[in-house]
Amino acid sequence: MNSRLQIQAQPTACQDDTLAGLRKILRVTRPDADVELIRRAYEVAASWHQGQTRRSGDPYITHPLAVATILAETGADDDTLCAAMLHDTIEYTPCTLAALSCEFDAGIVSVVAEAAALEQIKGRPGRKKALAMAAAKSADTRVLAVKLAHRLHNMRTVQFIPQAKQLRKARESLDIFVPVAAQLSLDEIEAELETLAYATMKRNRHARSAPGRLLVAAAALLPAGTRARWCQEWLGELHTLPARRDRARFAIQTTLGIPRLAITVRLPAPGRRRSG
Amino acid sequence: MKYALKMTGPVQQVLRAMLEDAAVPRYGLQISRQADLETGTLYPVMARLERVGWVESSWEDADLSISDGRPRRRYYQLTKDGAEQARLALAEISLRREKRRSSLSGTQPDPLGASL
């Protein structure tokens, strides 16, 4: 179901998320690309990410592949494309930089390493500053390009993460990544990222309203693994209610049922248990 | 007969509403209107029905919600087995109710209309 991932992307954007699709783009943007090297990076990444999936349910490798494809459209060099393929192996798999060094030359590994280092400061208040500083120093624009493409693909598939997180990513995209894209003159990435971020904020506007906030706060009573699903479901329902009064009523009524819902979702899976 | 879950009033209301057209997937607000239940009652019932496998829920196609500029909706649908069990359970409950009514009032219709 790869088609589900493609959201009215830019008309020029690649709709074909296979290695063949990447090759087709490279024939236009980088006829001199070392396709064999890129294919090897793909295979190494695919073997490390084996068995992992994205939130969308797609195999994880679709993400690094999409990131590399986005960068191929900008005419990025071989090292950047390989680093794009490998950029998540350090963070999300047991793969180490040393292991990568055995297979790829230092140029590729250093881009992967710097991208992973930027990822490390995720969630901390320092992240924004670090990214901004890295951009200002333009330490290695290739690292920033990988981060940008990474974010663009995540925003293309943002609907698979919980609303509150979608909003955070959208805001962060506008605050940090869009300016970085502008600075690197990656105009198409800048435009698409901005469009996706605004669309995400608009789609999730109810998450910030009083009823939305009440529901999200009350959902904290639910076990951690189930919260996101119910939050998303209720925020979706809020959207179907045009009248503000109805939305308030929905939020209050639903909240009243949350303690009981929490009991139900905490129950062990049914089997030999008798009815209850 | 023992059911997979307790057939409370709200559970019966939900099942009756959903059985009216078992093949149609609906989102929570639709069911709450059709079953005439507050959402605070509805969602715990849906969670119970889902737990025992009578109902399945799934996200609507993301492309659809995105082109409409809104979050995805969660849709509920009776499973094949669930629909069958629900029909049996509801039939049995109304049969029992009928029996009780006739044993309470003999063959006479209940003058007060208060029987259950």
mmCIF file of C-alpha atoms in Angstrom:
data_model
loop_
_atom_site.group_PDB
_atom_site.id
_atom_site.type_symbol
_atom_site.label_atom_id
_atom_site.label_comp_id
_atom_site.label_asym_id
_atom_site.label_seq_id
_atom_site.Cartn_x
_atom_site.Cartn_y
_atom_site.Cartn_z
ATOM 1 C CA MET A 1 0.000 0.000 0.000
ATOM 2 C CA ASN A 2 2.736 2.417 -0.872
ATOM 3 C CA SER A 3 0.301 4.697 -2.602
ATOM 4 C CA ARG A 4 -1.086 5.681 0.783
ATOM 5 C CA LEU A 5 2.152 7.340 1.669
ATOM 6 C CA GLN A 6 2.205 9.725 -1.205
ATOM 7 C CA ILE A 7 0.294 12.827 -0.384
ATOM 8 C CA GLN A 8 -0.275 15.080 -3.334
ATOM 9 C CA ALA A 9 3.439 15.592 -3.381
ATOM 10 C CA GLN A 10 4.968 18.116 -5.704
ATOM 11 C CA PRO A 11 4.283 17.109 -9.254
ATOM 12 C CA THR A 12 8.010 16.717 -9.782
ATOM 13 C CA ALA A 13 8.420 14.573 -6.672
ATOM 14 C CA CYS A 14 9.137 10.932 -7.131
ATOM 15 C CA GLN A 15 6.090 8.747 -6.717
ATOM 16 C CA ASP A 16 8.071 5.605 -7.252
ATOM 17 C CA ASP A 17 9.626 4.461 -4.012
ATOM 18 C CA THR A 18 11.770 1.652 -5.277
ATOM 19 C CA LEU A 19 15.430 1.490 -6.080
ATOM 20 C CA ALA A 20 14.467 1.509 -9.749
ATOM 21 C CA GLY A 21 12.645 4.782 -9.175
ATOM 22 C CA LEU A 22 15.764 6.263 -7.610
ATOM 23 C CA ARG A 23 17.862 5.110 -10.568
ATOM 24 C CA LYS A 24 15.445 6.712 -12.990
ATOM 25 C CA ILE A 25 15.815 10.041 -11.220
ATOM 26 C CA LEU A 26 19.579 9.731 -11.075
ATOM 27 C CA ARG A 27 19.720 9.227 -14.835
ATOM 28 C CA VAL A 28 18.345 12.742 -15.145
ATOM 29 C CA THR A 29 19.882 14.578 -12.190
ATOM 30 C CA ARG A 30 23.172 12.687 -11.762
ATOM 31 C CA PRO A 31 24.046 10.658 -14.862
ATOM 32 C CA ASP A 32 27.527 10.172 -13.429
ATOM 33 C CA ALA A 33 26.262 8.730 -10.121
ATOM 34 C CA ASP A 34 27.912 5.575 -8.800
ATOM 35 C CA VAL A 35 24.744 3.519 -8.920
ATOM 36 C CA GLU A 36 26.537 0.405 -7.768
ATOM 37 C CA LEU A 37 27.753 2.119 -4.577
ATOM 38 C CA ILE A 38 24.310 3.499 -3.872
ATOM 39 C CA ARG A 39 22.765 0.098 -4.390
ATOM 40 C CA ARG A 40 25.252 -1.357 -1.899
ATOM 41 C CA ALA A 41 24.337 1.311 0.668
ATOM 42 C CA TYR A 42 20.695 0.428 0.086
ATOM 43 C CA GLU A 43 21.350 -3.247 0.655
ATOM 44 C CA VAL A 44 23.383 -2.696 3.801
ATOM 45 C CA ALA A 45 20.675 -0.420 5.197
ATOM 46 C CA ALA A 46 17.942 -2.865 4.208
ATOM 47 C CA SER A 47 19.675 -5.716 5.991
ATOM 48 C CA TRP A 48 20.098 -3.666 9.205
ATOM 49 C CA HIS A 49 16.495 -2.491 9.127
ATOM 50 C CA GLN A 50 15.243 -5.972 8.292
ATOM 51 C CA GLY A 51 12.028 -6.669 10.185
ATOM 52 C CA GLN A 52 11.521 -3.054 11.280
ATOM 53 C CA THR A 53 8.466 -1.166 10.127
ATOM 54 C CA ARG A 54 7.383 2.435 9.898
ATOM 55 C CA ARG A 55 4.312 3.660 11.742
ATOM 56 C CA SER A 56 2.507 3.273 8.460
ATOM 57 C CA GLY A 57 3.259 -0.440 8.508
ATOM 58 C CA ASP A 58 5.653 -0.191 5.570
ATOM 59 C CA PRO A 59 9.077 -1.814 5.836
ATOM 60 C CA TYR A 60 11.468 0.640 7.489
ATOM 61 C CA ILE A 61 13.785 0.728 4.478
ATOM 62 C CA THR A 62 11.130 2.676 2.545
ATOM 63 C CA HIS A 63 12.129 5.685 4.635
ATOM 64 C CA PRO A 64 15.880 5.856 3.911
ATOM 65 C CA LEU A 65 15.048 5.068 0.298
ATOM 66 C CA ALA A 66 12.591 7.951 0.136
ATOM 67 C CA VAL A 67 15.122 10.261 1.800
ATOM 68 C CA ALA A 68 17.767 9.297 -0.760
ATOM 69 C CA THR A 69 15.227 9.804 -3.542
ATOM 70 C CA ILE A 70 14.380 13.301 -2.321
ATOM 71 C CA LEU A 71 18.083 14.122 -2.287
ATOM 72 C CA ALA A 72 18.637 12.576 -5.711
ATOM 73 C CA GLU A 73 16.105 15.051 -7.052
ATOM 74 C CA THR A 74 18.279 17.872 -5.765
ATOM 75 C CA GLY A 75 21.310 16.433 -7.514
ATOM 76 C CA ALA A 76 23.098 15.441 -4.295
ATOM 77 C CA ASP A 77 26.476 13.689 -4.547
ATOM 78 C CA ASP A 78 27.141 9.981 -4.042
ATOM 79 C CA ASP A 79 28.324 10.329 -0.452
ATOM 80 C CA THR A 80 25.142 12.186 0.486
ATOM 81 C CA LEU A 81 22.936 9.624 -1.212
ATOM 82 C CA CYS A 82 24.697 6.730 0.515
ATOM 83 C CA ALA A 83 24.598 8.527 3.851
ATOM 84 C CA ALA A 84 20.872 9.088 3.307
ATOM 85 C CA MET A 85 20.401 5.346 2.860
ATOM 86 C CA LEU A 86 22.389 4.612 5.997
ATOM 87 C CA HIS A 87 21.387 7.582 8.137
ATOM 88 C CA ASP A 88 19.111 5.714 10.548
ATOM 89 C CA THR A 89 21.161 2.560 11.009
ATOM 90 C CA ILE A 90 23.225 4.078 13.820
ATOM 91 C CA GLU A 91 20.259 5.291 15.794
ATOM 92 C CA TYR A 92 17.743 2.519 15.249
ATOM 93 C CA THR A 93 19.748 -0.641 14.723
ATOM 94 C CA PRO A 94 22.762 -2.278 16.428
ATOM 95 C CA CYS A 95 24.910 -1.073 13.527
ATOM 96 C CA THR A 96 27.945 1.016 14.543
ATOM 97 C CA LEU A 97 30.057 3.594 12.772
ATOM 98 C CA ALA A 98 32.956 1.154 12.943
ATOM 99 C CA ALA A 99 30.886 -1.428 11.095
ATOM 100 C CA LEU A 100 30.004 1.109 8.416
ATOM 101 C CA SER A 101 33.640 2.154 8.105
ATOM 102 C CA CYS A 102 34.510 -1.378 7.036
ATOM 103 C CA GLU A 103 32.211 -1.089 4.053
ATOM 104 C CA PHE A 104 32.133 2.575 3.089
ATOM 105 C CA ASP A 105 34.705 5.307 2.847
ATOM 106 C CA ALA A 106 35.192 8.063 5.385
ATOM 107 C CA GLY A 107 33.188 10.675 3.475
ATOM 108 C CA ILE A 108 29.995 8.666 3.743
ATOM 109 C CA VAL A 109 30.569 7.594 7.327
ATOM 110 C CA SER A 110 31.229 11.116 8.529
ATOM 111 C CA VAL A 111 27.938 12.380 7.079
ATOM 112 C CA VAL A 112 26.128 9.481 8.786
ATOM 113 C CA ALA A 113 27.949 10.201 12.040
ATOM 114 C CA GLU A 114 27.144 13.914 12.021
ATOM 115 C CA ALA A 115 23.509 13.291 11.133
ATOM 116 C CA ALA A 116 23.273 10.779 13.998
ATOM 117 C CA ALA A 117 24.906 13.288 16.360
ATOM 118 C CA LEU A 118 22.264 15.895 15.487
ATOM 119 C CA GLU A 119 19.613 13.275 16.136
ATOM 120 C CA GLN A 120 21.030 12.566 19.606
ATOM 121 C CA ILE A 121 19.971 15.979 20.895
ATOM 122 C CA LYS A 122 16.406 15.208 19.907
ATOM 123 C CA GLY A 123 13.790 16.343 22.380
ATOM 124 C CA ARG A 124 16.131 18.496 24.347
ATOM 125 C CA PRO A 125 15.739 22.248 24.188
ATOM 126 C CA GLY A 126 19.216 22.367 22.706
ATOM 127 C CA ARG A 127 18.057 20.730 19.495
ATOM 128 C CA LYS A 128 16.721 23.819 17.869
ATOM 129 C CA LYS A 129 19.830 25.752 18.768
ATOM 130 C CA ALA A 130 22.134 22.978 17.607
ATOM 131 C CA LEU A 131 20.416 22.692 14.245
ATOM 132 C CA ALA A 132 20.363 26.432 13.822
ATOM 133 C CA MET A 133 24.017 26.671 14.731
ATOM 134 C CA ALA A 134 24.958 23.840 12.425
ATOM 135 C CA ALA A 135 23.087 25.646 9.683
ATOM 136 C CA ALA A 136 24.777 28.947 10.484
ATOM 137 C CA LYS A 137 28.205 27.373 10.458
ATOM 138 C CA SER A 138 27.125 25.413 7.393
ATOM 139 C CA ALA A 139 29.503 22.860 8.835
ATOM 140 C CA ASP A 140 28.603 20.250 6.292
ATOM 141 C CA THR A 141 25.668 21.179 4.153
ATOM 142 C CA ARG A 142 25.338 17.534 3.187
ATOM 143 C CA VAL A 143 24.462 16.627 6.768
ATOM 144 C CA LEU A 144 21.816 19.321 6.818
ATOM 145 C CA ALA A 145 20.478 18.165 3.473
ATOM 146 C CA VAL A 146 20.053 14.639 4.860
ATOM 147 C CA LYS A 147 18.251 16.006 7.925
ATOM 148 C CA LEU A 148 16.007 18.104 5.725
ATOM 149 C CA ALA A 149 15.082 15.253 3.412
ATOM 150 C CA HIS A 150 14.519 13.068 6.474
ATOM 151 C CA ARG A 151 12.104 15.630 7.853
ATOM 152 C CA LEU A 152 10.368 16.101 4.522
ATOM 153 C CA HIS A 153 9.628 12.396 4.228
ATOM 154 C CA ASN A 154 8.445 12.292 7.839
ATOM 155 C CA MET A 155 6.094 15.179 7.121
ATOM 156 C CA ARG A 156 4.814 13.391 4.026
ATOM 157 C CA THR A 157 3.877 10.474 6.266
ATOM 158 C CA VAL A 158 2.984 12.495 9.360
ATOM 159 C CA GLN A 159 -0.593 11.248 9.526
ATOM 160 C CA PHE A 160 0.596 8.013 11.077
ATOM 161 C CA ILE A 161 1.814 9.620 14.305
ATOM 162 C CA PRO A 162 -0.350 10.960 17.163
ATOM 163 C CA GLN A 163 -1.901 14.403 16.669
ATOM 164 C CA ALA A 164 -0.004 16.176 19.412
ATOM 165 C CA LYS A 165 3.247 14.979 17.894
ATOM 166 C CA GLN A 166 2.088 15.938 14.407
ATOM 167 C CA LEU A 167 1.582 19.489 15.597
ATOM 168 C CA ARG A 168 4.983 19.589 17.237
ATOM 169 C CA LYS A 169 6.666 18.309 14.093
ATOM 170 C CA ALA A 170 4.773 20.795 11.943
ATOM 171 C CA ARG A 171 5.774 23.717 14.121
ATOM 172 C CA GLU A 172 9.351 22.523 14.301
ATOM 173 C CA SER A 173 9.399 22.160 10.521
ATOM 174 C CA LEU A 174 8.332 25.764 10.102
ATOM 175 C CA ASP A 175 10.624 27.109 12.821
ATOM 176 C CA ILE A 176 13.783 25.247 11.992
ATOM 177 C CA PHE A 177 13.735 23.211 8.821
ATOM 178 C CA VAL A 178 12.066 25.602 6.396
ATOM 179 C CA PRO A 179 14.629 28.332 7.139
ATOM 180 C CA VAL A 180 17.457 25.814 6.787
ATOM 181 C CA ALA A 181 16.078 24.732 3.415
ATOM 182 C CA ALA A 182 15.928 28.358 2.359
ATOM 183 C CA GLN A 183 19.494 28.863 3.438
ATOM 184 C CA LEU A 184 20.665 25.866 1.423
ATOM 185 C CA SER A 185 18.598 27.118 -1.547
ATOM 186 C CA LEU A 186 16.714 23.825 -1.658
ATOM 187 C CA ASP A 187 13.628 25.629 -2.890
ATOM 188 C CA GLU A 188 11.460 22.640 -3.689
ATOM 189 C CA ILE A 189 12.061 21.050 -0.316
ATOM 190 C CA GLU A 190 11.376 24.379 1.353
ATOM 191 C CA ALA A 191 8.081 24.839 -0.496
ATOM 192 C CA GLU A 192 6.817 21.310 0.054
ATOM 193 C CA LEU A 193 7.814 21.263 3.701
ATOM 194 C CA GLU A 194 6.057 24.535 4.311
ATOM 195 C CA THR A 195 2.908 23.373 2.551
ATOM 196 C CA LEU A 196 2.847 20.097 4.478
ATOM 197 C CA ALA A 197 3.468 21.837 7.806
ATOM 198 C CA TYR A 198 0.637 24.320 7.325
ATOM 199 C CA ALA A 199 -1.730 21.578 6.129
ATOM 200 C CA THR A 200 -0.844 19.503 9.193
ATOM 201 C CA MET A 201 -1.502 22.389 11.550
ATOM 202 C CA LYS A 202 -4.806 23.135 9.888
ATOM 203 C CA ARG A 203 -5.883 19.505 9.950
ATOM 204 C CA ASN A 204 -5.101 19.239 13.639
ATOM 205 C CA ARG A 205 -6.425 22.592 14.723
ATOM 206 C CA HIS A 206 -8.885 20.977 17.113
ATOM 207 C CA ALA A 207 -6.080 19.394 19.075
ATOM 208 C CA ARG A 208 -5.278 22.888 20.331
ATOM 209 C CA SER A 209 -8.858 23.913 21.125
ATOM 210 C CA ALA A 210 -10.224 23.664 24.651
ATOM 211 C CA PRO A 211 -12.229 20.468 23.955
ATOM 212 C CA GLY A 212 -9.233 18.913 22.253
ATOM 213 C CA ARG A 213 -6.958 19.759 25.141
ATOM 214 C CA LEU A 214 -9.462 18.354 27.633
ATOM 215 C CA LEU A 215 -9.605 15.066 25.746
ATOM 216 C CA VAL A 216 -5.862 14.824 25.418
ATOM 217 C CA ALA A 217 -5.407 15.579 29.123
ATOM 218 C CA ALA A 218 -8.081 13.087 30.177
ATOM 219 C CA ALA A 219 -6.617 10.410 27.937
ATOM 220 C CA ALA A 220 -3.633 10.416 30.288
ATOM 221 C CA LEU A 221 -5.808 8.128 32.436
ATOM 222 C CA LEU A 222 -5.553 5.444 29.773
ATOM 223 C CA PRO A 223 -2.628 3.020 29.667
ATOM 224 C CA ALA A 224 0.257 4.434 27.665
ATOM 225 C CA GLY A 225 0.012 2.088 24.710
ATOM 226 C CA THR A 226 -3.609 2.939 24.006
ATOM 227 C CA ARG A 227 -3.672 6.720 24.491
ATOM 228 C CA ALA A 228 -2.608 7.743 21.032
ATOM 229 C CA ARG A 229 -5.281 5.688 19.342
ATOM 230 C CA TRP A 230 -8.120 7.124 21.405
ATOM 231 C CA CYS A 231 -6.793 10.675 21.195
ATOM 232 C CA GLN A 232 -6.616 10.447 17.437
ATOM 233 C CA GLU A 233 -10.048 8.918 17.249
ATOM 234 C CA TRP A 234 -11.662 11.611 19.398
ATOM 235 C CA LEU A 235 -9.917 14.483 17.684
ATOM 236 C CA GLY A 236 -11.205 13.019 14.438
ATOM 237 C CA GLU A 237 -14.727 13.034 15.868
ATOM 238 C CA LEU A 238 -14.365 16.633 17.065
ATOM 239 C CA HIS A 239 -13.774 17.549 13.461
ATOM 240 C CA THR A 240 -17.141 16.181 12.417
ATOM 241 C CA LEU A 241 -18.959 18.524 14.798
ATOM 242 C CA PRO A 242 -19.400 21.953 13.266
ATOM 243 C CA ALA A 243 -20.877 23.636 16.353
ATOM 244 C CA ARG A 244 -18.581 24.711 19.129
ATOM 245 C CA ARG A 245 -21.178 23.755 21.741
ATOM 246 C CA ASP A 246 -21.388 20.226 20.359
ATOM 247 C CA ARG A 247 -17.629 19.886 20.470
ATOM 248 C CA ALA A 248 -17.557 20.969 24.111
ATOM 249 C CA ARG A 249 -20.349 18.551 24.942
ATOM 250 C CA PHE A 250 -18.620 15.730 23.092
ATOM 251 C CA ALA A 251 -15.376 16.353 24.973
ATOM 252 C CA ILE A 252 -17.082 16.481 28.360
ATOM 253 C CA GLN A 253 -19.254 13.414 27.788
ATOM 254 C CA THR A 254 -16.394 11.406 26.388
ATOM 255 C CA THR A 255 -14.145 12.414 29.260
ATOM 256 C CA LEU A 256 -16.734 11.162 31.746
ATOM 257 C CA GLY A 257 -16.445 7.725 30.176
ATOM 258 C CA ILE A 258 -12.669 7.562 30.253
ATOM 259 C CA PRO A 259 -12.300 5.942 33.695
ATOM 260 C CA ARG A 260 -14.533 3.101 32.553
ATOM 261 C CA LEU A 261 -12.720 2.871 29.259
ATOM 262 C CA ALA A 262 -9.430 2.664 31.153
ATOM 263 C CA ILE A 263 -10.725 -0.354 33.059
ATOM 264 C CA THR A 264 -11.756 -2.104 29.860
ATOM 265 C CA VAL A 265 -8.537 -1.539 28.001
ATOM 266 C CA ARG A 266 -6.529 -2.669 31.024
ATOM 267 C CA LEU A 267 -8.298 -6.044 31.151
ATOM 268 C CA PRO A 268 -6.274 -8.975 29.943
ATOM 269 C CA ALA A 269 -7.091 -10.291 26.513
ATOM 270 C CA PRO A 270 -10.194 -12.439 26.593
ATOM 271 C CA GLY A 271 -9.808 -16.170 26.450
ATOM 272 C CA ARG A 272 -11.096 -18.602 28.970
ATOM 273 C CA ARG A 273 -12.220 -15.737 31.208
ATOM 274 C CA ARG A 274 -15.900 -15.653 31.848
ATOM 275 C CA SER A 275 -17.976 -12.714 30.743
ATOM 276 C CA GLY A 276 -17.559 -9.472 32.590
ATOM 277 C CA MET B 1 -26.431 -18.943 27.609
ATOM 278 C CA LYS B 2 -23.253 -17.119 28.487
ATOM 279 C CA TYR B 3 -22.013 -14.426 26.186
ATOM 280 C CA ALA B 4 -18.516 -13.207 25.607
ATOM 281 C CA LEU B 5 -19.484 -10.016 27.391
ATOM 282 C CA LYS B 6 -22.201 -8.819 29.711
ATOM 283 C CA MET B 7 -25.225 -7.818 27.667
ATOM 284 C CA THR B 8 -25.930 -4.544 29.417
ATOM 285 C CA GLY B 9 -28.532 -2.128 28.105
ATOM 286 C CA PRO B 10 -25.978 0.062 26.300
ATOM 287 C CA VAL B 11 -24.327 -3.003 24.763
ATOM 288 C CA GLN B 12 -27.700 -4.076 23.395
ATOM 289 C CA GLN B 13 -28.419 -0.593 22.070
ATOM 290 C CA VAL B 14 -25.114 -0.483 20.254
ATOM 291 C CA LEU B 15 -25.577 -3.934 18.773
ATOM 292 C CA ARG B 16 -29.114 -3.170 17.609
ATOM 293 C CA ALA B 17 -27.931 0.023 15.946
ATOM 294 C CA MET B 18 -25.029 -1.693 14.257
ATOM 295 C CA LEU B 19 -27.082 -4.704 13.156
ATOM 296 C CA GLU B 20 -29.445 -2.458 11.238
ATOM 297 C CA ASP B 21 -26.828 -2.561 8.548
ATOM 298 C CA ALA B 22 -24.030 -4.776 9.749
ATOM 299 C CA ALA B 23 -21.920 -4.275 6.644
ATOM 300 C CA VAL B 24 -21.610 -0.493 7.030
ATOM 301 C CA PRO B 25 -18.565 0.787 8.903
ATOM 302 C CA ARG B 26 -19.362 3.722 11.172
ATOM 303 C CA TYR B 27 -17.411 6.095 13.347
ATOM 304 C CA GLY B 28 -18.115 6.519 17.047
ATOM 305 C CA LEU B 29 -20.265 9.630 16.810
ATOM 306 C CA GLN B 30 -22.511 8.007 14.234
ATOM 307 C CA ILE B 31 -23.033 4.983 16.443
ATOM 308 C CA SER B 32 -23.658 7.135 19.487
ATOM 309 C CA ARG B 33 -26.425 8.966 17.613
ATOM 310 C CA GLN B 34 -27.961 5.819 16.161
ATOM 311 C CA ALA B 35 -27.846 3.993 19.486
ATOM 312 C CA ASP B 36 -28.893 7.122 21.362
ATOM 313 C CA LEU B 37 -26.008 6.881 23.805
ATOM 314 C CA GLU B 38 -23.667 9.500 25.197
ATOM 315 C CA THR B 39 -20.155 9.111 23.900
ATOM 316 C CA GLY B 40 -18.915 8.564 27.446
ATOM 317 C CA THR B 41 -21.003 5.402 27.508
ATOM 318 C CA LEU B 42 -20.343 4.458 23.932
ATOM 319 C CA TYR B 43 -16.549 4.253 23.795
ATOM 320 C CA PRO B 44 -16.168 1.870 26.756
ATOM 321 C CA VAL B 45 -18.836 -0.326 25.137
ATOM 322 C CA MET B 46 -16.976 -0.245 21.820
ATOM 323 C CA ALA B 47 -13.748 -1.158 23.569
ATOM 324 C CA ARG B 48 -15.456 -4.151 25.177
ATOM 325 C CA LEU B 49 -17.015 -5.289 21.924
ATOM 326 C CA GLU B 50 -13.686 -4.980 20.221
ATOM 327 C CA ARG B 51 -11.939 -6.888 22.974
ATOM 328 C CA VAL B 52 -14.149 -9.913 22.527
ATOM 329 C CA GLY B 53 -13.879 -9.722 18.762
ATOM 330 C CA TRP B 54 -17.473 -8.836 17.959
ATOM 331 C CA VAL B 55 -16.400 -5.534 16.481
ATOM 332 C CA GLU B 56 -13.339 -4.486 14.549
ATOM 333 C CA SER B 57 -12.074 -0.972 14.139
ATOM 334 C CA SER B 58 -9.701 0.541 11.649
ATOM 335 C CA TRP B 59 -8.480 3.932 10.478
ATOM 336 C CA GLU B 60 -9.978 5.302 7.353
ATOM 337 C CA ASP B 61 -7.744 5.762 4.358
ATOM 338 C CA ALA B 62 -5.305 8.557 5.152
ATOM 339 C CA ASP B 63 -5.482 10.069 1.672
ATOM 340 C CA LEU B 64 -9.175 10.675 2.099
ATOM 341 C CA SER B 65 -8.837 12.581 5.355
ATOM 342 C CA ILE B 66 -5.897 14.545 4.058
ATOM 343 C CA SER B 67 -7.672 15.700 0.940
ATOM 344 C CA ASP B 68 -10.555 16.750 3.223
ATOM 345 C CA GLY B 69 -8.126 18.510 5.552
ATOM 346 C CA ARG B 70 -9.118 16.685 8.724
ATOM 347 C CA PRO B 71 -7.732 13.933 10.969
ATOM 348 C CA ARG B 72 -8.406 10.308 10.186
ATOM 349 C CA ARG B 73 -11.564 8.764 11.537
ATOM 350 C CA ARG B 74 -11.723 5.440 13.279
ATOM 351 C CA TYR B 75 -14.405 3.197 11.832
ATOM 352 C CA TYR B 76 -16.144 0.324 13.592
ATOM 353 C CA GLN B 77 -17.723 -2.660 11.949
ATOM 354 C CA LEU B 78 -19.280 -5.867 13.265
ATOM 355 C CA THR B 79 -17.231 -8.925 12.502
ATOM 356 C CA LYS B 80 -19.014 -11.792 10.785
ATOM 357 C CA ASP B 81 -18.873 -13.850 13.928
ATOM 358 C CA GLY B 82 -19.787 -10.843 16.057
ATOM 359 C CA ALA B 83 -22.876 -10.088 14.010
ATOM 360 C CA GLU B 84 -24.013 -13.676 14.344
ATOM 361 C CA GLN B 85 -23.389 -13.821 18.087
ATOM 362 C CA ALA B 86 -25.063 -10.460 18.557
ATOM 363 C CA ARG B 87 -28.179 -11.545 16.669
ATOM 364 C CA LEU B 88 -28.398 -14.707 18.745
ATOM 365 C CA ALA B 89 -27.853 -12.862 21.995
ATOM 366 C CA LEU B 90 -30.420 -10.181 21.229
ATOM 367 C CA ALA B 91 -32.946 -12.782 20.099
ATOM 368 C CA GLU B 92 -32.444 -14.766 23.248
ATOM 369 C CA ILE B 93 -32.811 -11.706 25.414
ATOM 370 C CA SER B 94 -36.079 -10.691 23.811
ATOM 371 C CA LEU B 95 -37.347 -14.249 24.035
ATOM 372 C CA ARG B 96 -36.545 -14.337 27.715
ATOM 373 C CA ARG B 97 -38.244 -10.999 28.153
ATOM 374 C CA GLU B 98 -41.317 -12.319 26.333
ATOM 375 C CA LYS B 99 -41.406 -15.395 28.546
ATOM 376 C CA ARG B 100 -41.086 -13.386 31.691
ATOM 377 C CA ARG B 101 -43.846 -11.101 30.550
ATOM 378 C CA SER B 102 -46.230 -13.946 29.843
ATOM 379 C CA SER B 103 -45.410 -15.733 33.086
ATOM 380 C CA LEU B 104 -45.906 -12.560 35.096
ATOM 381 C CA SER B 105 -49.182 -11.603 33.570
ATOM 382 C CA GLY B 106 -50.486 -15.023 32.601
ATOM 383 C CA THR B 107 -52.200 -14.712 29.261
ATOM 384 C CA GLN B 108 -53.545 -11.276 30.112
ATOM 385 C CA PRO B 109 -51.857 -8.272 28.655
ATOM 386 C CA ASP B 110 -50.230 -6.271 31.400
ATOM 387 C CA PRO B 111 -52.740 -3.550 32.289
ATOM 388 C CA LEU B 112 -50.086 -1.213 33.614
ATOM 389 C CA GLY B 113 -47.690 -1.852 30.778
ATOM 390 C CA ALA B 114 -45.019 -2.043 33.428
ATOM 391 C CA SER B 115 -43.744 -5.519 32.739
ATOM 392 C CA LEU B 116 -40.216 -6.155 31.690
#
